[in-house]
């Protein structure tokens, strides 16, 4: 019997799962194809605001606070803690940024906003990590607490000051803005409305001129987060806590400490996003200024599959559609229907070539329907224009849901030795 078993062929070993992330050449090809399609849509429809420097600048301004909130959610969830309280931590950031910025200057405001958001993160960590409170309940409670606390603090700090009151602060000094020397020459190329060349000029001009220093800081935080979490021992320990805290504990990792690190850093990043709203986007603190951006940041994080690069892409997508509905209105959003038809057709053909004929046929059919919608209408309802950013977020999350993988221990209650 032992001879028979020894001579029996070994059972086939399943191949390791393929990495579904795009390689750099394919990613660059997709970006180039998207730019060409957007330029074609701009040339066909005459909606020049699709790639104008003003739209790009407005998109960045809308995307930065969402991206910072999403980065905050990434740090917390990689440590195994769901941070629904990002919205409240952003509220703390808006208030403390405006308060300190008014009294001691803009950079003091930035530091105070980070500290205020980190305080909110510390409260969330205390509730969830130490006392084992449900993560969702704690996050919602912190958001409610932030709204009430900032209203009370405004009565003490802003009421009676010129331009201040219970619901807003006095004007706050702006942070410096920077421009790349020579980038203004792109204006002439953009105004010529040449195919692709003018579109690239508009995008580069919007990204390289009159850029807030806080926007640059936010952009640098994306690769920094990737490097820290995926290239350092600290990041490995923090991610292990979110994947399997008991295994990490058996290797000598202080699970409680690293969960606190992740959640406090999460709150600090959300507070920085709040500082952007009150010190860059509007130069004043107003009640309810965050407008749900903390929750949208979580959606961007999920779209990005809990990774910094994908998160930044989701934030830019939402920021772009939001900027178009604010600047270009119905014409620009209507033109996006044609762009969406192109994208769906390309996705459908790609799926057919990969052998997924059913999915490809559905995508191509959707492309035809969207194209007919564009061809048979001159405008779209105003309500749809205003909801376009939110609809875009929902559609993208629905399309991306099949490839998502959250940290294995995300949201689970942990007790040492349990």
mmCIF file of C-alpha atoms in Angstrom:
data_model
loop_
_atom_site.group_PDB
_atom_site.id
_atom_site.type_symbol
_atom_site.label_atom_id
_atom_site.label_comp_id
_atom_site.label_asym_id
_atom_site.label_seq_id
_atom_site.Cartn_x
_atom_site.Cartn_y
_atom_site.Cartn_z
ATOM 1 C CA UNK A 1 0.000 0.000 0.000
ATOM 2 C CA UNK A 2 2.816 2.403 0.855
ATOM 3 C CA UNK A 3 4.407 1.650 -2.549
ATOM 4 C CA UNK A 4 1.161 2.493 -4.331
ATOM 5 C CA UNK A 5 0.778 5.717 -2.395
ATOM 6 C CA UNK A 6 4.359 6.709 -3.098
ATOM 7 C CA UNK A 7 3.952 6.124 -6.826
ATOM 8 C CA UNK A 8 0.626 7.953 -7.070
ATOM 9 C CA UNK A 9 0.810 11.281 -8.833
ATOM 10 C CA UNK A 10 0.796 14.306 -6.597
ATOM 11 C CA UNK A 11 -2.397 16.321 -6.421
ATOM 12 C CA UNK A 12 -2.314 19.399 -8.608
ATOM 13 C CA UNK A 13 -1.473 22.570 -6.741
ATOM 14 C CA UNK A 14 -3.714 25.539 -7.433
ATOM 15 C CA UNK A 15 -1.812 28.428 -8.951
ATOM 16 C CA UNK A 16 -1.499 31.532 -6.821
ATOM 17 C CA UNK A 17 -4.163 34.171 -7.439
ATOM 18 C CA UNK A 18 -3.273 36.611 -10.141
ATOM 19 C CA UNK A 19 -2.617 40.196 -9.229
ATOM 20 C CA UNK A 20 -5.409 42.126 -10.891
ATOM 21 C CA UNK A 21 -3.829 45.511 -10.471
ATOM 22 C CA UNK A 22 -2.898 47.276 -13.671
ATOM 23 C CA UNK A 23 0.757 47.326 -14.592
ATOM 24 C CA UNK A 24 2.279 50.748 -15.154
ATOM 25 C CA UNK A 25 2.310 50.554 -18.998
ATOM 26 C CA UNK A 26 -1.347 49.501 -19.111
ATOM 27 C CA UNK A 27 -2.286 52.178 -16.599
ATOM 28 C CA UNK A 28 -0.547 54.860 -18.676
ATOM 29 C CA UNK A 29 -2.281 53.547 -21.790
ATOM 30 C CA UNK A 30 -5.682 53.767 -20.064
ATOM 31 C CA UNK A 31 -4.971 57.340 -18.942
ATOM 32 C CA UNK A 32 -3.861 58.328 -22.450
ATOM 33 C CA UNK A 33 -6.968 56.744 -23.960
ATOM 34 C CA UNK A 34 -9.170 58.589 -21.495
ATOM 35 C CA UNK A 35 -7.543 61.920 -22.365
ATOM 36 C CA UNK A 36 -8.017 61.301 -26.089
ATOM 37 C CA UNK A 37 -11.674 60.378 -25.541
ATOM 38 C CA UNK A 38 -12.233 63.480 -23.397
ATOM 39 C CA UNK A 39 -10.579 65.673 -26.040
ATOM 40 C CA UNK A 40 -12.784 64.114 -28.723
ATOM 41 C CA UNK A 41 -15.915 64.751 -26.659
ATOM 42 C CA UNK A 42 -14.852 68.367 -26.090
ATOM 43 C CA UNK A 43 -14.279 68.865 -29.829
ATOM 44 C CA UNK A 44 -17.599 67.229 -30.803
ATOM 45 C CA UNK A 45 -19.820 68.905 -28.218
ATOM 46 C CA UNK A 46 -18.120 72.292 -27.919
ATOM 47 C CA UNK A 47 -18.166 71.992 -24.116
ATOM 48 C CA UNK A 48 -14.782 73.646 -23.681
ATOM 49 C CA UNK A 49 -15.046 73.594 -19.894
ATOM 50 C CA UNK A 50 -14.435 69.832 -19.895
ATOM 51 C CA UNK A 51 -10.668 70.387 -20.011
ATOM 52 C CA UNK A 52 -10.330 74.064 -19.101
ATOM 53 C CA UNK A 53 -7.810 75.184 -16.507
ATOM 54 C CA UNK A 54 -10.648 76.541 -14.374
ATOM 55 C CA UNK A 55 -12.410 73.168 -14.283
ATOM 56 C CA UNK A 56 -9.152 71.384 -13.406
ATOM 57 C CA UNK A 57 -8.428 73.866 -10.629
ATOM 58 C CA UNK A 58 -11.960 73.515 -9.269
ATOM 59 C CA UNK A 59 -11.689 69.720 -9.491
ATOM 60 C CA UNK A 60 -8.505 69.745 -7.414
ATOM 61 C CA UNK A 61 -10.128 72.034 -4.858
ATOM 62 C CA UNK A 62 -13.060 69.667 -4.553
ATOM 63 C CA UNK A 63 -10.950 66.497 -4.571
ATOM 64 C CA UNK A 64 -8.366 67.438 -1.915
ATOM 65 C CA UNK A 65 -10.617 67.332 1.199
ATOM 66 C CA UNK A 66 -12.269 64.140 -0.064
ATOM 67 C CA UNK A 67 -8.876 62.566 -0.698
ATOM 68 C CA UNK A 68 -7.557 63.542 2.732
ATOM 69 C CA UNK A 69 -10.649 62.082 4.398
ATOM 70 C CA UNK A 70 -10.171 58.926 2.335
ATOM 71 C CA UNK A 71 -6.517 58.683 3.385
ATOM 72 C CA UNK A 72 -7.670 58.996 6.969
ATOM 73 C CA UNK A 73 -10.116 56.141 6.473
ATOM 74 C CA UNK A 74 -7.344 54.078 4.871
ATOM 75 C CA UNK A 75 -5.037 54.416 7.895
ATOM 76 C CA UNK A 76 -7.805 53.447 10.322
ATOM 77 C CA UNK A 77 -9.150 50.504 8.347
ATOM 78 C CA UNK A 78 -5.698 49.114 7.603
ATOM 79 C CA UNK A 79 -5.395 48.947 11.402
ATOM 80 C CA UNK A 80 -8.760 47.159 11.610
ATOM 81 C CA UNK A 81 -10.939 50.064 12.792
ATOM 82 C CA UNK A 82 -13.844 51.427 10.735
ATOM 83 C CA UNK A 83 -13.812 55.209 11.076
ATOM 84 C CA UNK A 84 -17.284 56.506 10.251
ATOM 85 C CA UNK A 85 -16.352 59.482 12.439
ATOM 86 C CA UNK A 86 -14.233 61.036 9.652
ATOM 87 C CA UNK A 87 -16.992 63.571 9.086
ATOM 88 C CA UNK A 88 -16.858 64.700 12.710
ATOM 89 C CA UNK A 89 -13.068 64.827 12.685
ATOM 90 C CA UNK A 90 -13.237 67.028 9.584
ATOM 91 C CA UNK A 91 -15.661 69.306 11.428
ATOM 92 C CA UNK A 92 -13.133 69.640 14.254
ATOM 93 C CA UNK A 93 -10.481 70.442 11.625
ATOM 94 C CA UNK A 94 -12.541 73.206 10.026
ATOM 95 C CA UNK A 95 -13.226 74.896 13.358
ATOM 96 C CA UNK A 96 -9.783 74.619 14.945
ATOM 97 C CA UNK A 97 -8.108 75.619 11.664
ATOM 98 C CA UNK A 98 -10.179 78.792 11.406
ATOM 99 C CA UNK A 99 -9.814 79.639 15.096
ATOM 100 C CA UNK A 100 -6.033 79.288 15.230
ATOM 101 C CA UNK A 101 -5.597 80.729 11.742
ATOM 102 C CA UNK A 102 -7.497 83.890 12.699
ATOM 103 C CA UNK A 103 -5.427 84.444 15.832
ATOM 104 C CA UNK A 104 -1.931 83.246 14.875
ATOM 105 C CA UNK A 105 -1.747 82.871 11.111
ATOM 106 C CA UNK A 106 -2.515 80.202 8.493
ATOM 107 C CA UNK A 107 0.196 77.675 9.346
ATOM 108 C CA UNK A 108 -0.800 77.723 13.005
ATOM 109 C CA UNK A 109 -4.325 77.036 11.753
ATOM 110 C CA UNK A 110 -3.135 73.997 9.816
ATOM 111 C CA UNK A 111 -1.381 72.572 12.881
ATOM 112 C CA UNK A 112 -4.412 73.243 15.079
ATOM 113 C CA UNK A 113 -6.706 71.553 12.541
ATOM 114 C CA UNK A 114 -4.479 68.471 12.508
ATOM 115 C CA UNK A 115 -4.496 68.433 16.313
ATOM 116 C CA UNK A 116 -8.289 68.842 16.428
ATOM 117 C CA UNK A 117 -8.826 65.975 13.998
ATOM 118 C CA UNK A 118 -6.323 63.825 15.901
ATOM 119 C CA UNK A 119 -8.289 64.530 19.111
ATOM 120 C CA UNK A 120 -11.413 63.213 17.397
ATOM 121 C CA UNK A 121 -9.449 60.162 16.278
ATOM 122 C CA UNK A 122 -8.214 59.625 19.833
ATOM 123 C CA UNK A 123 -11.802 59.652 21.123
ATOM 124 C CA UNK A 124 -12.768 57.091 18.482
ATOM 125 C CA UNK A 125 -9.794 54.879 19.362
ATOM 126 C CA UNK A 126 -10.585 55.118 23.074
ATOM 127 C CA UNK A 127 -14.173 54.041 22.456
ATOM 128 C CA UNK A 128 -13.533 51.263 19.948
ATOM 129 C CA UNK A 129 -10.126 49.863 20.876
ATOM 130 C CA UNK A 130 -10.111 50.246 24.663
ATOM 131 C CA UNK A 131 -13.810 49.957 25.552
ATOM 132 C CA UNK A 132 -14.952 47.816 22.611
ATOM 133 C CA UNK A 133 -17.777 50.103 21.460
ATOM 134 C CA UNK A 134 -19.223 49.254 18.049
ATOM 135 C CA UNK A 135 -17.229 51.167 15.433
ATOM 136 C CA UNK A 136 -20.271 52.534 13.600
ATOM 137 C CA UNK A 137 -21.963 53.756 16.780
ATOM 138 C CA UNK A 138 -18.781 55.449 17.980
ATOM 139 C CA UNK A 139 -18.212 57.154 14.625
ATOM 140 C CA UNK A 140 -21.761 58.496 14.417
ATOM 141 C CA UNK A 141 -21.553 59.712 18.018
ATOM 142 C CA UNK A 142 -18.317 61.595 17.315
ATOM 143 C CA UNK A 143 -19.879 63.295 14.289
ATOM 144 C CA UNK A 144 -22.876 64.407 16.370
ATOM 145 C CA UNK A 145 -20.553 65.529 19.174
ATOM 146 C CA UNK A 146 -18.427 67.546 16.737
ATOM 147 C CA UNK A 147 -21.431 69.480 15.440
ATOM 148 C CA UNK A 148 -22.595 70.429 18.921
ATOM 149 C CA UNK A 149 -19.128 71.145 20.295
ATOM 150 C CA UNK A 150 -18.164 73.490 17.448
ATOM 151 C CA UNK A 151 -21.467 75.397 17.804
ATOM 152 C CA UNK A 152 -20.722 75.911 21.517
ATOM 153 C CA UNK A 153 -17.106 76.888 20.845
ATOM 154 C CA UNK A 154 -18.218 79.369 18.178
ATOM 155 C CA UNK A 155 -20.411 81.109 20.744
ATOM 156 C CA UNK A 156 -17.377 81.521 22.980
ATOM 157 C CA UNK A 157 -14.732 82.349 20.365
ATOM 158 C CA UNK A 158 -16.377 84.013 17.350
ATOM 159 C CA UNK A 159 -19.490 85.812 18.552
ATOM 160 C CA UNK A 160 -18.900 89.545 18.701
ATOM 161 C CA UNK A 161 -15.883 89.537 16.365
ATOM 162 C CA UNK A 162 -16.132 91.363 13.006
ATOM 163 C CA UNK A 163 -17.695 88.919 10.539
ATOM 164 C CA UNK A 164 -17.971 86.200 13.190
ATOM 165 C CA UNK A 165 -20.975 84.628 14.851
ATOM 166 C CA UNK A 166 -22.492 81.440 16.196
ATOM 167 C CA UNK A 167 -22.354 79.714 12.803
ATOM 168 C CA UNK A 168 -19.218 81.206 11.251
ATOM 169 C CA UNK A 169 -15.780 82.620 11.965
ATOM 170 C CA UNK A 170 -14.222 85.922 10.914
ATOM 171 C CA UNK A 171 -12.239 85.789 7.638
ATOM 172 C CA UNK A 172 -9.107 83.637 7.905
ATOM 173 C CA UNK A 173 -5.762 84.527 6.244
ATOM 174 C CA UNK A 174 -5.094 82.406 3.172
ATOM 175 C CA UNK A 175 -2.232 79.978 2.743
ATOM 176 C CA UNK A 176 0.357 80.825 0.063
ATOM 177 C CA UNK A 177 -0.304 79.800 -3.528
ATOM 178 C CA UNK A 178 2.415 78.718 -5.942
ATOM 179 C CA UNK A 179 2.795 78.585 -9.725
ATOM 180 C CA UNK A 180 5.372 76.850 -11.884
ATOM 181 C CA UNK A 181 7.385 79.548 -13.720
ATOM 182 C CA UNK A 182 6.476 79.739 -17.383
ATOM 183 C CA UNK A 183 3.252 77.727 -17.075
ATOM 184 C CA UNK A 184 1.192 80.799 -17.991
ATOM 185 C CA UNK A 185 2.321 80.472 -21.628
ATOM 186 C CA UNK A 186 -0.026 77.494 -21.886
ATOM 187 C CA UNK A 187 -2.926 79.967 -21.928
ATOM 188 C CA UNK A 188 -2.417 80.719 -25.630
ATOM 189 C CA UNK A 189 -2.439 77.024 -26.567
ATOM 190 C CA UNK A 190 -5.553 76.392 -24.460
ATOM 191 C CA UNK A 191 -7.461 79.244 -26.088
ATOM 192 C CA UNK A 192 -6.682 77.917 -29.591
ATOM 193 C CA UNK A 193 -8.951 74.891 -28.939
ATOM 194 C CA UNK A 194 -6.724 72.497 -30.862
ATOM 195 C CA UNK A 195 -7.536 68.825 -30.537
ATOM 196 C CA UNK A 196 -5.680 67.227 -27.604
ATOM 197 C CA UNK A 197 -2.951 69.895 -27.490
ATOM 198 C CA UNK A 198 -5.311 72.517 -26.061
ATOM 199 C CA UNK A 199 -6.827 69.950 -23.714
ATOM 200 C CA UNK A 200 -3.422 68.999 -22.325
ATOM 201 C CA UNK A 201 -2.525 72.684 -22.002
ATOM 202 C CA UNK A 202 -5.690 73.369 -20.001
ATOM 203 C CA UNK A 203 -5.091 70.423 -17.684
ATOM 204 C CA UNK A 204 -1.438 71.328 -17.089
ATOM 205 C CA UNK A 205 -2.251 75.003 -16.569
ATOM 206 C CA UNK A 206 -4.914 74.162 -14.000
ATOM 207 C CA UNK A 207 -2.548 71.804 -12.160
ATOM 208 C CA UNK A 208 0.567 74.011 -12.248
ATOM 209 C CA UNK A 209 -0.657 77.572 -11.654
ATOM 210 C CA UNK A 210 -2.124 79.223 -8.555
ATOM 211 C CA UNK A 211 -1.951 75.989 -6.540
ATOM 212 C CA UNK A 212 -2.376 76.162 -2.756
ATOM 213 C CA UNK A 213 0.524 74.825 -0.727
ATOM 214 C CA UNK A 214 -1.970 72.624 1.127
ATOM 215 C CA UNK A 215 -2.896 70.999 -2.200
ATOM 216 C CA UNK A 216 0.788 70.164 -2.724
ATOM 217 C CA UNK A 217 0.993 68.724 0.794
ATOM 218 C CA UNK A 218 -2.088 66.588 0.137
ATOM 219 C CA UNK A 219 -0.635 65.291 -3.141
ATOM 220 C CA UNK A 220 2.629 64.340 -1.417
ATOM 221 C CA UNK A 221 0.758 62.495 1.338
ATOM 222 C CA UNK A 222 -0.522 59.914 -1.163
ATOM 223 C CA UNK A 223 2.895 58.402 -2.093
ATOM 224 C CA UNK A 224 4.098 58.964 1.475
ATOM 225 C CA UNK A 225 1.219 56.884 2.808
ATOM 226 C CA UNK A 226 2.002 54.113 0.323
ATOM 227 C CA UNK A 227 5.681 54.128 1.294
ATOM 228 C CA UNK A 228 5.015 54.064 5.025
ATOM 229 C CA UNK A 229 2.319 51.369 4.947
ATOM 230 C CA UNK A 230 3.856 49.081 2.305
ATOM 231 C CA UNK A 231 7.594 49.702 2.511
ATOM 232 C CA UNK A 232 8.411 50.080 6.225
ATOM 233 C CA UNK A 233 8.371 47.771 9.246
ATOM 234 C CA UNK A 234 5.961 50.144 10.979
ATOM 235 C CA UNK A 235 3.504 49.855 8.098
ATOM 236 C CA UNK A 236 3.823 46.068 8.010
ATOM 237 C CA UNK A 237 2.977 45.831 11.708
ATOM 238 C CA UNK A 238 0.027 48.208 11.342
ATOM 239 C CA UNK A 239 -1.393 46.288 8.372
ATOM 240 C CA UNK A 240 -0.900 42.967 10.165
ATOM 241 C CA UNK A 241 -3.068 44.306 12.990
ATOM 242 C CA UNK A 242 -5.864 44.905 10.480
ATOM 243 C CA UNK A 243 -5.485 41.512 8.823
ATOM 244 C CA UNK A 244 -4.968 39.145 11.772
ATOM 245 C CA UNK A 245 -4.468 40.827 15.154
ATOM 246 C CA UNK A 246 -4.055 37.554 17.066
ATOM 247 C CA UNK A 247 -1.275 36.394 14.748
ATOM 248 C CA UNK A 248 0.359 39.821 15.076
ATOM 249 C CA UNK A 249 0.082 39.548 18.864
ATOM 250 C CA UNK A 250 1.801 36.151 18.790
ATOM 251 C CA UNK A 251 4.742 37.794 16.994
ATOM 252 C CA UNK A 252 5.141 40.440 19.674
ATOM 253 C CA UNK A 253 3.214 43.315 18.046
ATOM 254 C CA UNK A 254 1.384 45.557 20.520
ATOM 255 C CA UNK A 255 -2.006 45.432 18.778
ATOM 256 C CA UNK A 256 -3.665 48.103 20.912
ATOM 257 C CA UNK A 257 -0.835 50.554 20.330
ATOM 258 C CA UNK A 258 -0.863 50.137 16.538
ATOM 259 C CA UNK A 259 -4.633 50.462 16.389
ATOM 260 C CA UNK A 260 -4.292 53.735 18.287
ATOM 261 C CA UNK A 261 -1.588 54.857 15.844
ATOM 262 C CA UNK A 262 -3.812 54.142 12.855
ATOM 263 C CA UNK A 263 -6.938 55.839 14.215
ATOM 264 C CA UNK A 264 -5.165 58.945 15.560
ATOM 265 C CA UNK A 265 -3.322 59.436 12.243
ATOM 266 C CA UNK A 266 -6.661 58.905 10.520
ATOM 267 C CA UNK A 267 -8.234 61.726 12.523
ATOM 268 C CA UNK A 268 -5.242 63.997 11.885
ATOM 269 C CA UNK A 269 -5.592 63.540 8.113
ATOM 270 C CA UNK A 270 -9.326 64.213 8.280
ATOM 271 C CA UNK A 271 -8.590 67.355 10.304
ATOM 272 C CA UNK A 272 -6.168 68.471 7.589
ATOM 273 C CA UNK A 273 -8.996 68.028 5.082
ATOM 274 C CA UNK A 274 -11.145 70.246 7.301
ATOM 275 C CA UNK A 275 -8.407 72.893 7.323
ATOM 276 C CA UNK A 276 -8.479 72.890 3.527
ATOM 277 C CA UNK A 277 -12.216 73.633 3.549
ATOM 278 C CA UNK A 278 -12.043 76.543 5.988
ATOM 279 C CA UNK A 279 -8.677 78.022 4.951
ATOM 280 C CA UNK A 280 -8.330 77.346 1.212
ATOM 281 C CA UNK A 281 -11.727 76.603 -0.310
ATOM 282 C CA UNK A 282 -13.568 79.449 1.434
ATOM 283 C CA UNK A 283 -11.220 81.385 3.800
ATOM 284 C CA UNK A 284 -13.857 81.201 6.530
ATOM 285 C CA UNK A 285 -15.369 78.589 8.849
ATOM 286 C CA UNK A 286 -19.088 77.926 8.408
ATOM 287 C CA UNK A 287 -21.326 75.487 10.196
ATOM 288 C CA UNK A 288 -22.012 72.289 8.190
ATOM 289 C CA UNK A 289 -19.112 73.214 5.924
ATOM 290 C CA UNK A 290 -17.985 69.617 5.420
ATOM 291 C CA UNK A 291 -21.196 68.714 3.585
ATOM 292 C CA UNK A 292 -20.746 64.949 3.954
ATOM 293 C CA UNK A 293 -17.234 64.878 2.485
ATOM 294 C CA UNK A 294 -16.067 62.527 5.222
ATOM 295 C CA UNK A 295 -18.546 59.908 4.028
ATOM 296 C CA UNK A 296 -17.626 60.532 0.385
ATOM 297 C CA UNK A 297 -13.977 60.066 1.359
ATOM 298 C CA UNK A 298 -14.890 56.619 2.698
ATOM 299 C CA UNK A 299 -16.569 55.849 -0.646
ATOM 300 C CA UNK A 300 -13.393 56.944 -2.459
ATOM 301 C CA UNK A 301 -11.338 54.683 -0.186
ATOM 302 C CA UNK A 302 -13.559 51.691 -0.987
ATOM 303 C CA UNK A 303 -13.391 52.503 -4.710
ATOM 304 C CA UNK A 304 -9.599 52.524 -4.399
ATOM 305 C CA UNK A 305 -9.658 49.033 -2.816
ATOM 306 C CA UNK A 306 -8.057 50.326 0.392
ATOM 307 C CA UNK A 307 -4.952 51.540 -1.470
ATOM 308 C CA UNK A 308 -3.678 55.153 -1.776
ATOM 309 C CA UNK A 309 -3.434 55.336 -5.575
ATOM 310 C CA UNK A 310 -6.940 54.069 -6.225
ATOM 311 C CA UNK A 311 -8.264 56.293 -3.448
ATOM 312 C CA UNK A 312 -6.731 59.366 -5.108
ATOM 313 C CA UNK A 313 -8.329 58.357 -8.431
ATOM 314 C CA UNK A 314 -11.742 58.100 -6.783
ATOM 315 C CA UNK A 315 -11.360 61.504 -5.118
ATOM 316 C CA UNK A 316 -10.349 63.102 -8.436
ATOM 317 C CA UNK A 317 -13.307 61.496 -10.195
ATOM 318 C CA UNK A 318 -15.772 62.899 -7.689
ATOM 319 C CA UNK A 319 -14.011 66.267 -7.641
ATOM 320 C CA UNK A 320 -14.093 66.499 -11.431
ATOM 321 C CA UNK A 321 -17.812 65.796 -11.757
ATOM 322 C CA UNK A 322 -18.533 68.175 -8.882
ATOM 323 C CA UNK A 323 -16.470 70.913 -10.541
ATOM 324 C CA UNK A 324 -18.256 70.448 -13.866
ATOM 325 C CA UNK A 325 -21.723 70.748 -12.373
ATOM 326 C CA UNK A 326 -20.660 73.895 -10.508
ATOM 327 C CA UNK A 327 -18.870 75.584 -13.431
ATOM 328 C CA UNK A 328 -20.282 74.242 -16.680
ATOM 329 C CA UNK A 329 -23.751 73.275 -15.521
ATOM 330 C CA UNK A 330 -26.050 71.303 -17.787
ATOM 331 C CA UNK A 331 -23.964 71.579 -20.981
ATOM 332 C CA UNK A 332 -20.824 70.043 -19.511
ATOM 333 C CA UNK A 333 -22.661 67.283 -17.657
ATOM 334 C CA UNK A 334 -24.656 66.538 -20.828
ATOM 335 C CA UNK A 335 -21.383 66.232 -22.756
ATOM 336 C CA UNK A 336 -20.178 63.727 -20.160
ATOM 337 C CA UNK A 337 -22.936 61.386 -21.379
ATOM 338 C CA UNK A 338 -21.052 61.003 -24.654
ATOM 339 C CA UNK A 339 -17.801 60.399 -22.782
ATOM 340 C CA UNK A 340 -19.548 57.791 -20.633
ATOM 341 C CA UNK A 341 -20.809 56.064 -23.782
ATOM 342 C CA UNK A 342 -17.231 55.884 -25.114
ATOM 343 C CA UNK A 343 -15.954 54.471 -21.818
ATOM 344 C CA UNK A 344 -18.695 51.853 -21.580
ATOM 345 C CA UNK A 345 -18.085 50.783 -25.179
ATOM 346 C CA UNK A 346 -14.340 50.428 -24.517
ATOM 347 C CA UNK A 347 -14.981 48.423 -21.337
ATOM 348 C CA UNK A 348 -17.431 46.196 -23.205
ATOM 349 C CA UNK A 349 -14.979 45.450 -26.012
ATOM 350 C CA UNK A 350 -12.230 44.711 -23.467
ATOM 351 C CA UNK A 351 -14.486 42.255 -21.627
ATOM 352 C CA UNK A 352 -15.445 40.522 -24.893
ATOM 353 C CA UNK A 353 -11.766 40.140 -25.839
ATOM 354 C CA UNK A 354 -11.120 38.576 -22.412
ATOM 355 C CA UNK A 355 -13.886 36.037 -23.011
ATOM 356 C CA UNK A 356 -16.463 37.609 -20.711
ATOM 357 C CA UNK A 357 -19.101 37.972 -23.384
ATOM 358 C CA UNK A 358 -22.086 38.476 -21.105
ATOM 359 C CA UNK A 359 -20.467 41.309 -19.150
ATOM 360 C CA UNK A 360 -19.158 42.822 -22.388
ATOM 361 C CA UNK A 361 -22.573 42.679 -24.034
ATOM 362 C CA UNK A 362 -24.178 44.395 -21.043
ATOM 363 C CA UNK A 363 -21.558 47.182 -21.133
ATOM 364 C CA UNK A 364 -21.956 47.692 -24.881
ATOM 365 C CA UNK A 365 -25.738 47.751 -24.516
ATOM 366 C CA UNK A 366 -25.433 50.373 -21.783
ATOM 367 C CA UNK A 367 -23.118 52.384 -24.067
ATOM 368 C CA UNK A 368 -25.758 52.350 -26.807
ATOM 369 C CA UNK A 369 -28.484 53.495 -24.408
ATOM 370 C CA UNK A 370 -26.342 56.325 -23.013
ATOM 371 C CA UNK A 371 -25.382 57.363 -26.551
ATOM 372 C CA UNK A 372 -29.059 57.485 -27.539
ATOM 373 C CA UNK A 373 -29.804 59.557 -24.445
ATOM 374 C CA UNK A 374 -27.165 62.043 -25.511
ATOM 375 C CA UNK A 375 -28.318 62.115 -29.157
ATOM 376 C CA UNK A 376 -32.005 62.634 -28.388
ATOM 377 C CA UNK A 377 -31.626 65.385 -25.789
ATOM 378 C CA UNK A 378 -30.111 68.843 -25.686
ATOM 379 C CA UNK A 379 -29.860 69.110 -21.914
ATOM 380 C CA UNK A 380 -30.506 67.082 -18.798
ATOM 381 C CA UNK A 381 -32.668 67.991 -15.797
ATOM 382 C CA UNK A 382 -31.166 70.382 -13.274
ATOM 383 C CA UNK A 383 -31.765 67.898 -10.469
ATOM 384 C CA UNK A 384 -29.636 65.330 -12.309
ATOM 385 C CA UNK A 385 -26.887 67.916 -12.812
ATOM 386 C CA UNK A 386 -26.728 68.633 -9.094
ATOM 387 C CA UNK A 387 -26.721 64.922 -8.246
ATOM 388 C CA UNK A 388 -24.148 63.985 -10.917
ATOM 389 C CA UNK A 389 -21.173 63.686 -8.501
ATOM 390 C CA UNK A 390 -23.112 61.425 -6.143
ATOM 391 C CA UNK A 391 -24.505 59.310 -8.991
ATOM 392 C CA UNK A 392 -20.980 58.968 -10.377
ATOM 393 C CA UNK A 393 -19.748 57.723 -7.008
ATOM 394 C CA UNK A 394 -22.533 55.132 -6.739
ATOM 395 C CA UNK A 395 -22.022 53.863 -10.302
ATOM 396 C CA UNK A 396 -18.267 53.560 -9.877
ATOM 397 C CA UNK A 397 -18.628 51.714 -6.558
ATOM 398 C CA UNK A 398 -21.133 49.327 -8.134
ATOM 399 C CA UNK A 399 -18.780 48.575 -11.040
ATOM 400 C CA UNK A 400 -15.774 48.149 -8.750
ATOM 401 C CA UNK A 401 -17.468 46.021 -6.094
ATOM 402 C CA UNK A 402 -16.406 42.672 -7.568
ATOM 403 C CA UNK A 403 -12.673 43.307 -7.165
ATOM 404 C CA UNK A 404 -12.717 44.800 -3.668
ATOM 405 C CA UNK A 405 -10.939 43.219 -0.720
ATOM 406 C CA UNK A 406 -11.127 44.902 2.650
ATOM 407 C CA UNK A 407 -8.679 44.095 5.488
ATOM 408 C CA UNK A 408 -9.688 40.738 6.950
ATOM 409 C CA UNK A 409 -10.162 41.957 10.535
ATOM 410 C CA UNK A 410 -11.664 45.339 9.638
ATOM 411 C CA UNK A 411 -14.355 46.350 12.113
ATOM 412 C CA UNK A 412 -13.863 43.371 14.406
ATOM 413 C CA UNK A 413 -13.655 43.767 18.178
ATOM 414 C CA UNK A 414 -10.264 42.697 19.506
ATOM 415 C CA UNK A 415 -9.309 41.554 22.997
ATOM 416 C CA UNK A 416 -5.772 40.528 23.929
ATOM 417 C CA UNK A 417 -5.413 36.749 24.255
ATOM 418 C CA UNK A 418 -8.998 36.191 23.037
#
